mmCIF file of C-alpha atoms in Angstrom:
data_model
loop_
_atom_site.group_PDB
_atom_site.id
_atom_site.type_symbol
_atom_site.label_atom_id
_atom_site.label_comp_id
_atom_site.label_asym_id
_atom_site.label_seq_id
_atom_site.Cartn_x
_atom_site.Cartn_y
_atom_site.Cartn_z
ATOM 1 C CA MET A 183 -24.981 -2.124 0.253
ATOM 2 C CA ARG A 184 -26.943 -5.278 1.066
ATOM 3 C CA THR A 185 -25.300 -8.673 1.196
ATOM 4 C CA SER A 186 -27.060 -9.657 -2.021
ATOM 5 C CA ALA A 187 -25.341 -6.805 -3.796
ATOM 6 C CA VAL A 188 -21.833 -8.070 -3.065
ATOM 7 C CA PRO A 189 -21.608 -10.414 -6.082
ATOM 8 C CA MET A 190 -22.802 -7.519 -8.230
ATOM 9 C CA LEU A 191 -20.037 -5.343 -6.780
ATOM 10 C CA ALA A 192 -17.468 -8.000 -7.646
ATOM 11 C CA ALA A 193 -18.850 -8.321 -11.151
ATOM 12 C CA ALA A 194 -18.776 -4.577 -11.615
ATOM 13 C CA PHE A 195 -15.153 -4.427 -10.515
ATOM 14 C CA LEU A 196 -14.101 -7.286 -12.759
ATOM 15 C CA THR A 197 -15.816 -5.624 -15.694
ATOM 16 C CA LEU A 198 -13.913 -2.413 -15.011
ATOM 17 C CA ALA A 199 -10.654 -4.304 -14.656
ATOM 18 C CA LEU A 200 -11.085 -5.776 -18.122
ATOM 19 C CA VAL A 201 -11.750 -2.446 -19.811
ATOM 20 C CA PRO A 202 -8.682 -1.159 -21.678
ATOM 21 C CA ALA A 203 -7.182 2.247 -21.054
ATOM 22 C CA GLN A 204 -9.743 3.767 -23.404
ATOM 23 C CA VAL A 205 -13.389 3.758 -22.419
ATOM 24 C CA ALA A 206 -16.537 4.661 -24.267
ATOM 25 C CA GLY A 207 -17.927 8.049 -23.403
ATOM 26 C CA GLY A 208 -19.937 10.715 -25.138
ATOM 27 C CA GLY A 209 -19.766 10.142 -28.868
ATOM 28 C CA GLY A 210 -16.531 8.208 -28.973
ATOM 29 C CA LEU A 211 -13.514 7.111 -26.995
ATOM 30 C CA THR A 212 -11.955 8.992 -24.114
ATOM 31 C CA SER A 213 -8.259 8.222 -23.832
ATOM 32 C CA ASN A 214 -5.865 8.387 -20.904
ATOM 33 C CA VAL A 215 -8.221 6.609 -18.506
ATOM 34 C CA VAL A 216 -6.225 4.300 -16.269
ATOM 35 C CA PHE A 217 -7.711 1.983 -13.671
ATOM 36 C CA VAL A 218 -6.151 1.589 -10.247
ATOM 37 C CA PRO A 219 -5.257 -2.103 -9.695
ATOM 38 C CA TRP A 220 -7.697 -2.785 -6.885
ATOM 39 C CA LYS A 221 -8.388 -6.436 -6.036
ATOM 40 C CA ILE A 222 -11.429 -7.599 -4.119
ATOM 41 C CA LEU A 223 -10.605 -9.396 -0.876
ATOM 42 C CA ASP A 224 -12.889 -12.398 -0.374
ATOM 43 C CA GLN A 225 -14.134 -13.222 3.099
ATOM 44 C CA GLY A 226 -11.753 -15.555 4.892
ATOM 45 C CA GLU A 227 -8.939 -14.754 2.479
ATOM 46 C CA SER A 228 -5.559 -13.951 3.966
ATOM 47 C CA PRO A 229 -4.501 -10.302 3.852
ATOM 48 C CA PRO A 230 -2.557 -9.494 0.690
ATOM 49 C CA ALA A 231 1.208 -9.466 0.832
ATOM 50 C CA GLY A 232 2.918 -6.112 0.552
ATOM 51 C CA MET A 233 5.204 -3.764 2.431
ATOM 52 C CA LEU A 234 2.107 -1.591 2.653
ATOM 53 C CA VAL A 235 -1.513 -2.626 2.146
ATOM 54 C CA LEU A 236 -4.190 -0.091 1.267
ATOM 55 C CA TYR A 237 -7.749 -1.191 2.002
ATOM 56 C CA TRP A 238 -10.791 0.516 0.541
ATOM 57 C CA ILE A 239 -14.164 -0.282 2.063
ATOM 58 C CA PRO A 240 -16.972 1.222 -0.055
ATOM 59 C CA ALA A 241 -20.262 2.041 1.612
ATOM 60 C CA SER A 242 -22.396 0.814 -1.275
ATOM 61 C CA ARG A 243 -22.292 -0.624 -4.747
ATOM 62 C CA ASN A 244 -23.199 2.755 -6.187
ATOM 63 C CA GLU A 245 -20.406 4.504 -4.295
ATOM 64 C CA PHE A 246 -17.943 1.869 -5.494
ATOM 65 C CA ARG A 247 -18.925 2.196 -9.137
ATOM 66 C CA HIS A 248 -18.701 5.984 -9.180
ATOM 67 C CA SER A 249 -15.728 6.571 -6.893
ATOM 68 C CA GLU A 250 -12.747 8.503 -8.200
ATOM 69 C CA LEU A 251 -10.581 5.915 -6.442
ATOM 70 C CA LEU A 252 -11.105 3.637 -9.439
ATOM 71 C CA THR A 253 -9.328 5.898 -11.907
ATOM 72 C CA TYR A 254 -7.208 8.317 -9.873
ATOM 73 C CA ARG A 255 -3.952 8.199 -11.815
ATOM 74 C CA PRO A 256 -1.496 8.920 -8.937
ATOM 75 C CA LEU A 257 -2.707 5.775 -7.166
ATOM 76 C CA THR A 258 -1.622 3.632 -10.117
ATOM 77 C CA THR A 259 2.040 4.352 -9.349
ATOM 78 C CA TYR A 260 2.120 2.588 -5.986
ATOM 79 C CA SER A 261 1.371 -1.014 -6.907
ATOM 80 C CA PRO A 262 4.784 -1.608 -8.554
ATOM 81 C CA GLN A 263 6.332 -0.317 -5.325
ATOM 82 C CA CYS A 264 5.028 -3.250 -3.302
ATOM 83 C CA VAL A 265 1.849 -1.518 -2.174
ATOM 84 C CA ALA A 266 -1.098 -3.926 -2.320
ATOM 85 C CA MET A 267 -4.567 -2.470 -2.879
ATOM 86 C CA SER A 268 -7.647 -4.347 -1.720
ATOM 87 C CA VAL A 269 -11.365 -3.677 -1.784
ATOM 88 C CA VAL A 270 -13.057 -5.074 1.325
ATOM 89 C CA ARG A 271 -16.615 -6.346 0.994
ATOM 90 C CA VAL A 272 -19.075 -4.471 3.155
ATOM 91 C CA ASP A 273 -20.269 -7.710 4.762
ATOM 92 C CA ASP A 274 -16.740 -8.799 5.714
ATOM 93 C CA GLN A 275 -17.206 -7.813 9.324
ATOM 94 C CA LYS A 276 -14.097 -9.637 10.525
ATOM 95 C CA THR A 277 -11.795 -7.615 8.287
ATOM 96 C CA ILE A 278 -13.679 -4.386 8.979
ATOM 97 C CA ALA A 279 -13.296 -4.980 12.720
ATOM 98 C CA ARG A 280 -9.587 -5.774 12.308
ATOM 99 C CA LEU A 281 -9.143 -2.461 10.520
ATOM 100 C CA ASP A 282 -11.228 -0.606 13.126
ATOM 101 C CA ALA A 283 -13.428 0.718 10.326
ATOM 102 C CA GLY A 284 -16.892 -0.107 11.598
ATOM 103 C CA GLY A 285 -19.444 2.675 11.218
ATOM 104 C CA LYS A 286 -17.071 4.832 9.166
ATOM 105 C CA LEU A 287 -17.814 3.719 5.599
ATOM 106 C CA PRO A 288 -16.613 4.562 3.080
ATOM 107 C CA ILE A 289 -13.088 4.573 4.393
ATOM 108 C CA ALA A 290 -9.526 3.804 3.302
ATOM 109 C CA VAL A 291 -7.126 2.161 5.752
ATOM 110 C CA LEU A 292 -3.382 1.731 5.333
ATOM 111 C CA THR A 293 -1.569 -1.073 7.125
ATOM 112 C CA GLY A 294 2.021 -2.198 7.380
ATOM 113 C CA GLU A 295 3.441 -5.559 6.420
ATOM 114 C CA ASP A 296 2.588 -6.902 9.879
ATOM 115 C CA GLY A 297 -1.046 -5.818 9.589
ATOM 116 C CA SER A 298 -0.771 -2.890 11.987
ATOM 117 C CA VAL A 299 -2.881 0.135 11.050
ATOM 118 C CA LEU A 300 -0.679 3.054 10.003
ATOM 119 C CA GLY A 301 -3.392 5.521 9.130
ATOM 120 C CA SER A 302 -6.796 5.996 7.559
ATOM 121 C CA VAL A 303 -8.808 8.426 5.485
ATOM 122 C CA GLU A 304 -12.446 8.890 6.434
ATOM 123 C CA ASN A 305 -15.126 10.176 4.140
ATOM 124 C CA GLU A 306 -16.291 13.773 4.036
ATOM 125 C CA LYS A 307 -20.067 13.931 3.849
ATOM 126 C CA GLY A 308 -20.121 10.469 2.330
ATOM 127 C CA ALA A 309 -17.365 11.083 -0.213
ATOM 128 C CA LEU A 310 -13.961 9.437 0.043
ATOM 129 C CA HIS A 311 -11.497 11.715 -1.739
ATOM 130 C CA ALA A 312 -8.751 10.072 -3.768
ATOM 131 C CA ALA A 313 -6.347 12.970 -3.228
ATOM 132 C CA ALA A 314 -6.522 12.425 0.535
ATOM 133 C CA VAL A 315 -5.849 8.709 0.108
ATOM 134 C CA ASP A 316 -2.887 9.501 -2.128
ATOM 135 C CA LYS A 317 -1.557 11.931 0.496
ATOM 136 C CA LEU A 318 -1.723 9.244 3.184
ATOM 137 C CA LEU A 319 0.363 6.924 1.027
ATOM 138 C CA ARG A 320 2.854 9.605 0.011
ATOM 139 C CA ASP A 321 3.325 10.851 3.563
ATOM 140 C CA THR A 322 3.824 7.305 4.878
ATOM 141 C CA ILE A 323 6.390 6.448 2.207
ATOM 142 C CA THR A 324 8.196 9.758 2.684
ATOM 143 C CA ALA A 325 8.417 9.168 6.434
ATOM 144 C CA ARG A 326 9.811 5.681 5.884
ATOM 145 C CA GLU A 327 12.392 6.988 3.456
ATOM 146 C CA ALA A 328 13.512 9.610 5.957
ATOM 147 C CA SER A 329 13.855 6.891 8.596
ATOM 148 C CA LEU A 330 16.021 4.793 6.272
ATOM 149 C CA ASP A 331 18.189 7.813 5.513
ATOM 150 C CA ARG A 332 18.770 8.203 9.250
ATOM 151 C CA ASP A 333 19.624 4.514 9.564
ATOM 152 C CA LEU A 334 22.184 4.759 6.749
ATOM 153 C CA ASP A 335 23.707 7.810 8.425
ATOM 154 C CA ASP A 336 23.751 6.219 11.882
ATOM 155 C CA ALA A 337 25.198 2.830 10.908
ATOM 156 C CA PRO A 338 28.736 4.108 10.154
ATOM 157 C CA LYS A 339 28.673 6.003 13.444
ATOM 158 C CA LYS A 340 27.881 2.742 15.238
ATOM 159 C CA LEU A 341 30.848 1.131 13.512
ATOM 160 C CA ASP A 342 33.138 3.999 14.500
ATOM 161 C CA ALA A 343 31.991 3.544 18.093
ATOM 162 C CA GLY A 344 32.850 -0.154 17.917
ATOM 163 C CA ASN A 345 29.250 -1.341 17.920
ATOM 164 C CA ARG A 346 29.297 -3.647 14.894
ATOM 165 C CA ASP A 347 26.115 -5.533 15.833
ATOM 166 C CA ALA A 348 24.094 -2.320 16.036
ATOM 167 C CA ALA A 349 25.405 -1.223 12.635
ATOM 168 C CA VAL A 350 24.508 -4.581 11.078
ATOM 169 C CA ALA A 351 21.016 -4.358 12.566
ATOM 170 C CA LEU A 352 20.506 -0.925 10.993
ATOM 171 C CA TYR A 353 21.735 -2.069 7.588
ATOM 172 C CA ARG A 354 19.505 -5.112 7.763
ATOM 173 C CA ARG A 355 16.499 -2.982 8.571
ATOM 174 C CA VAL A 356 17.196 -0.877 5.520
ATOM 175 C CA TRP A 357 17.741 -3.918 3.313
ATOM 176 C CA GLU A 358 14.426 -5.421 4.373
ATOM 177 C CA GLN A 359 12.690 -2.404 2.831
ATOM 178 C CA ARG A 360 14.248 -3.171 -0.566
ATOM 179 C CA CYS A 361 10.919 -3.535 -2.348
ATOM 180 C CA LEU A 362 9.910 0.049 -1.604
ATOM 181 C CA PHE A 363 13.389 1.546 -1.505
ATOM 182 C CA PRO A 364 15.786 -0.352 -3.797
ATOM 183 C CA ARG A 365 18.406 2.409 -3.844
ATOM 184 C CA HIS A 366 18.677 2.437 -0.064
ATOM 185 C CA ALA A 367 18.740 -1.351 -0.003
ATOM 186 C CA ARG A 368 21.635 -1.517 -2.462
ATOM 187 C CA GLU A 369 23.665 0.809 -0.274
ATOM 188 C CA ALA A 370 22.886 -1.297 2.785
ATOM 189 C CA GLU A 371 23.749 -4.502 0.932
ATOM 190 C CA ARG A 372 27.144 -3.155 -0.106
ATOM 191 C CA ALA A 373 27.866 -2.185 3.489
ATOM 192 C CA LEU A 374 26.790 -5.605 4.776
ATOM 193 C CA LYS A 375 29.063 -7.369 2.306
ATOM 194 C CA LYS A 376 31.996 -5.261 3.491
ATOM 195 C CA LEU A 377 31.160 -6.381 7.012
ATOM 196 C CA GLY A 378 31.157 -10.013 5.926
ATOM 197 C CA VAL A 379 27.385 -10.449 6.073
ATOM 198 C CA PRO A 380 26.312 -11.951 2.717
ATOM 199 C CA PRO A 381 22.880 -11.062 1.289
ATOM 200 C CA VAL A 382 21.707 -14.651 1.615
ATOM 201 C CA ALA A 383 22.275 -14.479 5.343
ATOM 202 C CA VAL A 384 20.228 -11.301 5.519
ATOM 203 C CA ALA A 385 17.390 -12.864 3.518
ATOM 204 C CA ALA A 386 17.152 -15.707 5.998
ATOM 205 C CA GLN A 387 16.406 -13.347 8.875
#
C-alpha cells in the first residue's frame, strides 16, 4: 500500500463503520453482518487506552477492505471488555517499529496496558486469519483470569501467615483488572474493605 493510498484506506474504513448491521449483497439485504469496532490510529497519536490493545497492520488497501477481520463476529465481543482495537497505517513506521512488526505485514499484535507486546499473529501466505487473532485474545484473557484466581486464593493464605501487606498487594492487583474482570474485582474490593483499605485509596495507587 503506497503512502498515497492511506487516505483512501481511512475513507474506506469510515464508510464501513457507518454501514448498519445489514449490508447490500446479491439481490437484497444480508442480515447479521456486524463490524468489528476498529479505529484507525493516526501517525503521532498516542496509543489507545485499554487493558489490552489489539493492533492490526494491513499490508495493503485491498487486503484491508477484504479482510475477515472487519466482520468476524467473535472479535466484536472484546471491545466492551476494555480491549482497544486499532488499525495502524502502513506508513506509520514508528508504531510498526515499536510493535516489532516490520517486514511481517499483515500482522496483528496484542499489547498490555503498559505497551509491552504480549503476542502476535503473523499471516499465512499473505492471509491474516481472524480465528487465530481471536485465539490470541482468548488465550491471553484466560491466562490473566487464571492468574487472578491464584491471587484471590493466595491472599487469604498471606493473611493467615501474618503478611497483611502481601495480601493487600494481591487484592489490589486483582482490583486493578476490574475492567476485564469485574467479578474478581468485586471480591477483591470486599476483602480490601474488610482490611480497612477503602476503594478510593486503591484507585489512587
